[in-house]
Tab-separated table of C-alpha atoms and ligand atoms in Angstrom:
chain	number	residue	atom	x	y	z
A	1	UNK	CA	86.409	178.833	-52.042
A	2	UNK	CA	83.594	181.442	-51.316
A	3	UNK	CA	84.470	185.116	-51.769
A	4	UNK	CA	82.442	187.538	-49.799
A	5	UNK	CA	81.814	190.174	-51.989
A	6	UNK	CA	79.465	193.435	-51.634
A	7	UNK	CA	78.416	195.730	-54.182
A	8	UNK	CA	80.454	198.666	-54.738
A	9	UNK	CA	79.042	201.941	-53.387
A	10	UNK	CA	76.702	199.658	-51.060
A	11	UNK	CA	77.036	199.090	-47.156
A	12	UNK	CA	76.259	195.336	-46.517
A	13	UNK	CA	73.072	194.946	-44.813
A	14	UNK	CA	72.799	192.926	-41.837
A	15	UNK	CA	70.671	190.665	-40.132
A	16	UNK	CA	70.421	192.544	-36.972
A	17	UNK	CA	69.856	196.235	-39.059
A	18	UNK	CA	66.666	194.204	-40.835
A	19	UNK	CA	63.508	195.614	-40.168
A	20	UNK	CA	61.695	192.906	-37.819
A	21	UNK	CA	58.442	193.831	-39.487
A	22	UNK	CA	59.660	193.112	-43.199
A	23	UNK	CA	57.575	190.977	-45.232
A	24	UNK	CA	60.229	188.384	-46.316
A	25	UNK	CA	58.419	186.442	-48.586
A	26	UNK	CA	57.062	189.175	-50.149
A	27	UNK	CA	60.438	191.027	-50.519
A	28	UNK	CA	62.197	188.092	-51.989
A	29	UNK	CA	59.455	187.626	-54.543
A	30	UNK	CA	60.186	191.441	-55.434
A	31	UNK	CA	63.913	190.857	-55.922
A	32	UNK	CA	63.730	187.472	-57.231
A	33	UNK	CA	61.851	189.209	-60.089
A	34	UNK	CA	64.208	192.383	-60.241
A	35	UNK	CA	67.285	190.453	-60.413
A	36	UNK	CA	65.613	187.987	-62.355
A	37	UNK	CA	66.875	185.163	-60.190
A	38	UNK	CA	66.087	181.713	-59.839
A	39	UNK	CA	65.853	179.805	-56.152
A	40	UNK	CA	66.957	176.434	-55.998
A	41	UNK	CA	66.506	174.535	-52.451
A	42	UNK	CA	67.678	171.063	-51.425
A	43	UNK	CA	64.743	168.631	-49.838
A	44	UNK	CA	66.925	169.042	-46.795
A	45	UNK	CA	66.243	172.867	-46.275
A	46	UNK	CA	63.557	174.037	-43.984
A	47	UNK	CA	59.594	173.820	-45.224
A	48	UNK	CA	59.469	177.393	-45.471
A	49	UNK	CA	62.533	177.902	-48.028
A	50	UNK	CA	61.345	174.603	-49.874
A	51	UNK	CA	57.898	176.286	-50.485
A	52	UNK	CA	59.257	179.589	-51.603
A	53	UNK	CA	61.887	178.078	-53.871
A	54	UNK	CA	61.390	177.457	-57.775
A	55	UNK	CA	62.563	174.156	-57.979
A	56	UNK	CA	63.396	171.412	-55.016
A	57	UNK	CA	65.521	168.441	-55.764
A	58	UNK	CA	68.558	166.444	-54.841
A	59	UNK	CA	72.308	167.288	-56.015
A	60	UNK	CA	71.676	165.492	-59.561
A	61	UNK	CA	68.342	167.436	-60.435
A	62	UNK	CA	69.747	170.913	-58.682
A	63	UNK	CA	73.009	170.711	-60.689
A	64	UNK	CA	70.928	169.936	-63.860
A	65	UNK	CA	68.599	172.761	-63.221
A	66	UNK	CA	71.637	175.101	-62.605
A	67	UNK	CA	72.969	174.232	-65.854
A	68	UNK	CA	69.990	174.765	-67.740
A	69	UNK	CA	68.760	177.940	-66.207
A	70	UNK	CA	68.486	181.030	-68.323
A	71	UNK	CA	68.084	183.117	-64.943
A	72	UNK	CA	70.881	185.586	-64.531
A	73	UNK	CA	71.396	184.970	-60.755
A	74	UNK	CA	70.973	181.787	-58.853
A	75	UNK	CA	70.202	181.713	-55.413
A	76	UNK	CA	71.455	177.740	-53.893
A	77	UNK	CA	69.703	176.994	-50.734
A	78	UNK	CA	72.020	174.026	-49.840
A	79	UNK	CA	75.380	173.733	-48.580
A	80	UNK	CA	78.539	175.256	-50.034
A	81	UNK	CA	79.735	172.334	-52.246
A	82	UNK	CA	75.995	172.607	-53.902
A	83	UNK	CA	76.765	176.309	-54.786
A	84	UNK	CA	79.932	175.720	-56.040
A	85	UNK	CA	78.718	172.955	-58.537
A	86	UNK	CA	76.156	175.719	-59.886
A	87	UNK	CA	78.976	177.911	-60.726
A	88	UNK	CA	81.067	175.152	-62.356
A	89	UNK	CA	78.397	174.076	-64.313
A	90	UNK	CA	77.068	177.761	-65.076
A	91	UNK	CA	79.959	180.087	-64.854
A	92	UNK	CA	78.270	183.302	-66.438
A	93	UNK	CA	75.698	183.303	-63.660
A	94	UNK	CA	76.018	184.787	-59.956
A	95	UNK	CA	75.617	182.124	-57.572
A	96	UNK	CA	74.511	183.302	-54.215
A	97	UNK	CA	74.368	181.141	-50.956
A	98	UNK	CA	72.507	182.489	-48.153
A	99	UNK	CA	75.233	181.201	-45.539
A	100	UNK	CA	78.970	180.933	-46.327
A	101	UNK	CA	79.394	178.965	-43.539
A	102	UNK	CA	77.073	176.028	-44.802
A	103	UNK	CA	79.529	173.461	-45.298
A	104	UNK	CA	79.567	169.525	-45.227
A	105	UNK	CA	81.041	166.806	-42.849
A	106	UNK	CA	81.737	164.839	-45.727
A	107	UNK	CA	83.327	167.617	-47.478
A	108	UNK	CA	85.466	168.019	-44.097
A	109	UNK	CA	86.370	165.016	-44.279
A	110	UNK	CA	88.192	165.164	-47.377
A	111	UNK	CA	90.989	167.132	-47.791
A	112	UNK	CA	92.234	167.819	-51.393
A	113	UNK	CA	95.747	167.423	-50.502
A	114	UNK	CA	95.065	163.959	-48.552
A	115	UNK	CA	93.038	163.120	-51.382
A	116	UNK	CA	95.790	163.781	-54.009
A	117	UNK	CA	98.233	161.547	-51.994
A	118	UNK	CA	95.401	158.717	-51.882
A	119	UNK	CA	95.392	159.173	-55.818
A	120	UNK	CA	99.074	158.685	-55.895
A	121	UNK	CA	98.970	155.810	-53.713
A	122	UNK	CA	96.134	153.951	-56.358
A	123	UNK	CA	97.439	155.314	-59.534
A	124	UNK	CA	95.804	152.457	-61.746
A	125	UNK	CA	92.562	153.252	-59.813
A	126	UNK	CA	89.694	155.382	-61.384
A	127	UNK	CA	88.523	157.920	-59.049
A	128	UNK	CA	84.908	158.259	-58.319
A	129	UNK	CA	83.880	160.963	-56.021
A	130	UNK	CA	80.591	161.702	-54.333
A	131	UNK	CA	79.124	165.288	-55.482
A	132	UNK	CA	79.299	166.078	-51.810
A	133	UNK	CA	83.136	167.063	-51.752
A	134	UNK	CA	85.162	170.213	-52.582
A	135	UNK	CA	85.914	171.813	-55.839
A	136	UNK	CA	89.428	170.739	-55.371
A	137	UNK	CA	88.513	167.052	-54.775
A	138	UNK	CA	86.231	167.189	-57.899
A	139	UNK	CA	89.172	168.440	-59.983
A	140	UNK	CA	91.138	165.531	-58.921
A	141	UNK	CA	88.557	163.037	-59.884
A	142	UNK	CA	87.882	161.119	-63.067
A	143	UNK	CA	83.674	161.314	-62.266
A	144	UNK	CA	81.320	162.586	-60.131
A	145	UNK	CA	78.286	160.618	-58.764
A	146	UNK	CA	75.373	161.649	-56.604
A	147	UNK	CA	73.423	158.800	-54.633
A	148	UNK	CA	70.594	159.108	-57.229
A	149	UNK	CA	72.931	157.990	-60.434
A	150	UNK	CA	75.917	156.187	-58.599
A	151	UNK	CA	74.976	152.778	-59.707
A	152	UNK	CA	74.008	153.866	-63.093
A	153	UNK	CA	77.345	155.482	-63.712
A	154	UNK	CA	79.219	152.772	-62.154
A	155	UNK	CA	77.906	150.175	-64.473
A	156	UNK	CA	79.536	152.275	-67.620
A	157	UNK	CA	82.450	152.268	-66.146
A	158	UNK	CA	85.790	149.692	-67.608
A	159	UNK	CA	85.417	146.749	-65.425
A	160	UNK	CA	89.003	145.996	-65.505
A	161	UNK	CA	90.000	149.310	-63.776
A	162	UNK	CA	89.742	149.215	-60.142
A	163	UNK	CA	87.958	152.165	-58.294
A	164	UNK	CA	88.434	154.383	-55.770
A	165	UNK	CA	85.532	155.876	-53.640
A	166	UNK	CA	85.406	159.048	-51.811
A	167	UNK	CA	84.340	160.568	-49.373
A	168	UNK	CA	81.341	158.598	-48.189
A	169	UNK	CA	82.635	154.910	-46.884
A	170	UNK	CA	78.797	154.126	-46.406
A	171	UNK	CA	77.718	154.848	-49.702
A	172	UNK	CA	80.681	153.434	-51.080
A	173	UNK	CA	80.477	150.157	-48.948
A	174	UNK	CA	76.525	149.936	-50.121
A	175	UNK	CA	77.303	150.470	-53.924
A	176	UNK	CA	80.544	148.018	-53.406
A	177	UNK	CA	78.011	145.323	-51.992
A	178	UNK	CA	75.093	146.263	-55.038
A	179	UNK	CA	77.377	146.278	-57.997
A	180	UNK	CA	80.033	143.743	-56.819
A	181	UNK	CA	82.974	145.757	-57.812
A	182	UNK	CA	86.160	145.909	-55.779
A	183	UNK	CA	86.509	149.391	-54.438
A	184	UNK	CA	88.710	151.290	-52.122
A	185	UNK	CA	86.872	153.803	-49.885
A	186	UNK	CA	87.993	156.876	-48.555
A	187	UNK	CA	87.084	156.617	-44.787
A	188	UNK	CA	84.597	159.696	-44.282
A	189	UNK	CA	80.897	159.770	-43.462
A	190	UNK	CA	77.918	162.280	-42.771
A	191	UNK	CA	77.514	163.268	-39.480
A	192	UNK	CA	73.702	163.117	-39.908
A	193	UNK	CA	73.608	159.472	-41.227
A	194	UNK	CA	75.940	158.157	-38.822
A	195	UNK	CA	73.569	159.415	-35.916
A	196	UNK	CA	70.959	157.049	-36.396
A	197	UNK	CA	70.555	154.287	-34.123
A	198	UNK	CA	69.961	150.841	-34.817
A	199	UNK	CA	68.431	149.982	-31.570
A	200	UNK	CA	66.165	152.707	-31.941
A	201	UNK	CA	65.112	151.825	-35.284
A	202	UNK	CA	64.354	148.507	-34.126
A	203	UNK	CA	62.137	149.752	-30.832
A	204	UNK	CA	60.388	152.520	-33.714
A	205	UNK	CA	59.814	148.997	-35.849
A	206	UNK	CA	58.139	147.091	-33.100
A	207	UNK	CA	55.786	150.171	-32.162
A	208	UNK	CA	54.937	150.742	-35.833
A	209	UNK	CA	54.531	147.294	-37.541
A	210	UNK	CA	53.284	147.833	-40.369
A	211	UNK	CA	55.436	150.715	-41.357
A	212	UNK	CA	58.154	150.278	-44.092
A	213	UNK	CA	61.618	151.557	-43.666
A	214	UNK	CA	63.147	153.712	-46.293
A	215	UNK	CA	66.871	154.773	-45.578
A	216	UNK	CA	69.539	156.674	-47.434
A	217	UNK	CA	72.657	154.908	-48.497
A	218	UNK	CA	74.808	157.313	-46.639
A	219	UNK	CA	73.759	155.566	-43.380
A	220	UNK	CA	75.992	152.727	-41.834
A	221	UNK	CA	75.321	149.241	-42.817
A	222	UNK	CA	73.529	148.845	-39.426
A	223	UNK	CA	70.389	150.776	-40.216
A	224	UNK	CA	70.503	149.424	-44.016
A	225	UNK	CA	69.915	146.247	-42.944
A	226	UNK	CA	66.071	147.197	-41.793
A	227	UNK	CA	65.339	149.051	-44.552
A	228	UNK	CA	62.845	148.021	-47.084
A	229	UNK	CA	64.311	150.425	-49.324
A	230	UNK	CA	67.488	152.000	-50.097
A	231	UNK	CA	68.204	154.933	-52.142
A	232	UNK	CA	68.748	158.497	-52.844
A	233	UNK	CA	66.388	161.328	-51.589
A	234	UNK	CA	64.622	161.239	-54.830
A	235	UNK	CA	64.392	157.606	-54.665
A	236	UNK	CA	63.166	157.812	-51.371
A	237	UNK	CA	60.427	160.321	-52.222
A	238	UNK	CA	59.336	158.267	-54.873
A	239	UNK	CA	59.267	154.994	-53.333
A	240	UNK	CA	56.499	156.490	-50.564
A	241	UNK	CA	54.830	158.148	-53.115
A	242	UNK	CA	54.525	155.253	-54.924
A	243	UNK	CA	54.115	152.533	-52.340
A	244	UNK	CA	50.524	151.049	-51.299
A	245	UNK	CA	51.631	151.599	-47.720
A	246	UNK	CA	50.430	154.086	-45.522
A	247	UNK	CA	53.290	154.173	-43.146
A	248	UNK	CA	56.708	154.627	-43.096
A	249	UNK	CA	60.026	155.236	-41.613
A	250	UNK	CA	62.475	157.624	-42.735
A	251	UNK	CA	66.235	157.167	-42.336
A	252	UNK	CA	67.528	160.426	-43.831
A	253	UNK	CA	67.279	164.012	-42.841
A	254	UNK	CA	64.051	164.637	-42.010
A	255	UNK	CA	63.179	167.779	-43.608
A	256	UNK	CA	62.417	165.765	-46.778
A	257	UNK	CA	59.309	164.483	-44.879
A	258	UNK	CA	58.124	168.129	-45.750
A	259	UNK	CA	57.689	167.018	-49.455
A	260	UNK	CA	56.249	163.702	-48.801
A	261	UNK	CA	53.409	165.450	-46.078
A	262	UNK	CA	53.064	167.832	-48.994
A	263	UNK	CA	52.459	164.745	-51.512
A	264	UNK	CA	50.699	162.345	-49.576
A	265	UNK	CA	48.744	163.660	-46.452
A	266	UNK	CA	46.839	160.820	-45.927
A	267	UNK	CA	50.235	158.702	-45.387
A	268	UNK	CA	52.073	159.217	-41.921
A	269	UNK	CA	56.058	159.577	-42.246
A	270	UNK	CA	58.084	158.611	-38.914
A	271	UNK	CA	61.173	160.208	-38.855
A	272	UNK	CA	63.948	158.002	-37.666
A	273	UNK	CA	66.203	158.774	-34.757
A	274	UNK	CA	69.462	158.975	-33.111
A	275	UNK	CA	70.872	157.339	-29.886
A	276	UNK	CA	69.215	160.015	-27.303
A	277	UNK	CA	65.816	158.782	-29.081
A	278	UNK	CA	64.938	162.192	-30.782
A	279	UNK	CA	65.183	163.180	-34.575
A	280	UNK	CA	66.923	166.461	-33.763
A	281	UNK	CA	70.497	165.131	-33.972
A	282	UNK	CA	69.534	164.091	-37.621
A	283	UNK	CA	69.057	167.962	-38.409
A	284	UNK	CA	71.729	169.252	-40.846
A	285	UNK	CA	73.371	171.748	-39.084
A	286	UNK	CA	74.740	173.200	-42.019
A	287	UNK	CA	71.493	172.911	-43.788
A	288	UNK	CA	69.473	174.692	-41.123
A	289	UNK	CA	72.129	178.200	-41.208
A	290	UNK	CA	70.100	179.297	-44.140
A	291	UNK	CA	67.036	181.298	-43.289
A	292	UNK	CA	64.721	183.104	-44.893
A	293	UNK	CA	66.505	186.764	-43.559
A	294	UNK	CA	69.479	184.943	-45.194
A	295	UNK	CA	67.980	184.836	-48.468
A	296	UNK	CA	66.692	187.986	-48.898
A	297	UNK	CA	70.190	189.408	-47.570
A	298	UNK	CA	72.157	187.550	-50.066
A	299	UNK	CA	69.647	189.023	-52.901
A	300	UNK	CA	70.246	192.535	-51.272
A	301	UNK	CA	74.033	192.308	-50.657
A	302	UNK	CA	74.719	189.980	-53.775
A	303	UNK	CA	76.803	187.790	-51.467
A	304	UNK	CA	78.142	185.543	-50.594
A	305	UNK	CA	78.521	184.746	-53.939
A	306	UNK	CA	80.606	181.748	-55.112
A	307	UNK	CA	83.763	182.845	-57.259
A	308	UNK	CA	86.061	180.100	-57.989
A	309	UNK	CA	89.634	180.356	-60.079
A	310	UNK	CA	88.936	179.441	-63.461
A	311	UNK	CA	91.633	176.816	-63.855
A	312	UNK	CA	90.104	175.151	-60.526
A	313	UNK	CA	86.554	175.661	-62.255
A	314	UNK	CA	87.702	174.178	-65.723
A	315	UNK	CA	89.116	171.079	-63.766
A	316	UNK	CA	85.997	170.296	-61.692
A	317	UNK	CA	83.660	170.427	-64.623
A	318	UNK	CA	85.244	167.925	-66.785
A	319	UNK	CA	84.153	165.101	-64.058
A	320	UNK	CA	80.958	166.747	-63.383
A	321	UNK	CA	80.252	166.895	-67.060
A	322	UNK	CA	81.173	163.718	-67.556
A	323	UNK	CA	78.684	162.696	-64.643
A	324	UNK	CA	75.823	164.554	-66.434
A	325	UNK	CA	76.883	162.861	-69.679
A	326	UNK	CA	76.721	159.513	-68.047
A	327	UNK	CA	73.154	160.202	-66.202
A	328	UNK	CA	70.943	161.112	-69.178
A	329	UNK	CA	69.125	157.935	-68.948
A	330	UNK	CA	68.445	158.801	-64.781
A	331	UNK	CA	64.789	159.765	-64.282
A	332	UNK	CA	64.173	163.677	-64.333
A	333	UNK	CA	61.531	164.032	-62.115
A	334	UNK	CA	58.500	166.569	-62.523
A	335	UNK	CA	59.122	170.288	-60.605
A	336	UNK	CA	59.115	169.247	-56.880
A	337	UNK	CA	58.124	172.711	-55.891
B	401	CIZ	O1	72.753	163.953	-53.726
B	401	CIZ	C1	72.005	164.709	-52.691
B	401	CIZ	O2	71.151	165.474	-52.842
B	401	CIZ	C2	72.152	164.367	-51.374
B	401	CIZ	C3	72.774	164.999	-50.291
B	401	CIZ	C4	71.322	163.328	-51.092
B	401	CIZ	C5	70.230	162.546	-51.955
B	401	CIZ	O3	69.985	161.464	-52.006
B	401	CIZ	O4	69.650	163.310	-53.084
C-alpha cells in the first residue's frame, strides 16, 4: 500500500541521473536539516545506513520513536511494513521509504483475505499478530506484538481465550512453549531465519567451543535448541554486551553485528551460516534494497511515500496502540546510533 508520489512541478530524480561524484552523506545531512527529517534505521540495515541514522533499533523501539518524533518527515530505513507502522502511529508526518519494493517474506505469507478466513474459522480466539505483517492484517488483529514484547503482552491477555498467532510459526511455537499457552499458528516463516543450518551451527560451535550462541526466535526449533540465549534483536544485543564471554555466534540477520562490533570491539561475533556454509543467504534481500543513493533520492523526490486510506489506518492503529500501551514496562534502550 505504498503510493509513489512526486512533488508537483518537479521531475523525479532517478538513480541513473545521479551525479556519481555526489557527497551522499553530506547531501543527506543537508536535506535532513532542510526538511526537518529524522532518519530511523533497523538493525538489519547496512552499517553505513545505521551510522547516518538518528536512531537505530528494532520494530518496537522504532515504532515508539515514530510515534514520539517532532520531525516533519520520517525516513524509514527498514522494510515497508515498518514504514506503514510509522504512518499509522504518526499520520500527520510525511513517511518516506528509500525503496517501495522492500517487502517482507512474513508479510507475503499472510494475505489479508486468507487471514480473515482464518479468523472466521476461530471466532472465539484472540488474534495476536507479529508486527511483520501488512496494515490490513494488523487491522484484522486484536493486538500486535514484536519479538521484544510478545511474552509481556501474552502474559496480560485473558487466560480463558485461546490465541491465534500469525504470521511466524517459529516465533509462535517458541512463545507457546515459553508461556505454556495453547496457540493456533499461522504457517508462515521468515526466509532468512529459515535458512540457518543446524548442522553448520554444530560445526561452528565445534570450531569455536567457547562461543555462546544467541538466536532470534524466528529461527526454527533445530537452531533454538542450541542457543544459550533466545531473544529479539534488542535482547540479543543487550545479551552479548552484558555477557562476560568474549565470543558469540549470532543467529539472526548479520547486519546487527555492526552495532555489536561498535559497542564491544574487544569481542568476536561470528554470523551463523546457512546450508551452503556462508552467511550470505542470511542477509535479508529486502532490507538490502535500501542504499545511501535511495535515501538521498527519497528526500529529493518526496517519494516513495507511505499513504494509507484513513479507515485502514484507524483500524490498524487500534491493535498497534494496544501493543504500545501494553508494553510500557518493556525496556526503552538508550539511543543506539
Ligand atoms: O522486531 C523487529 O524489529 C525484528 C524484525 C526483529 C527483532 O527481534 O527486533
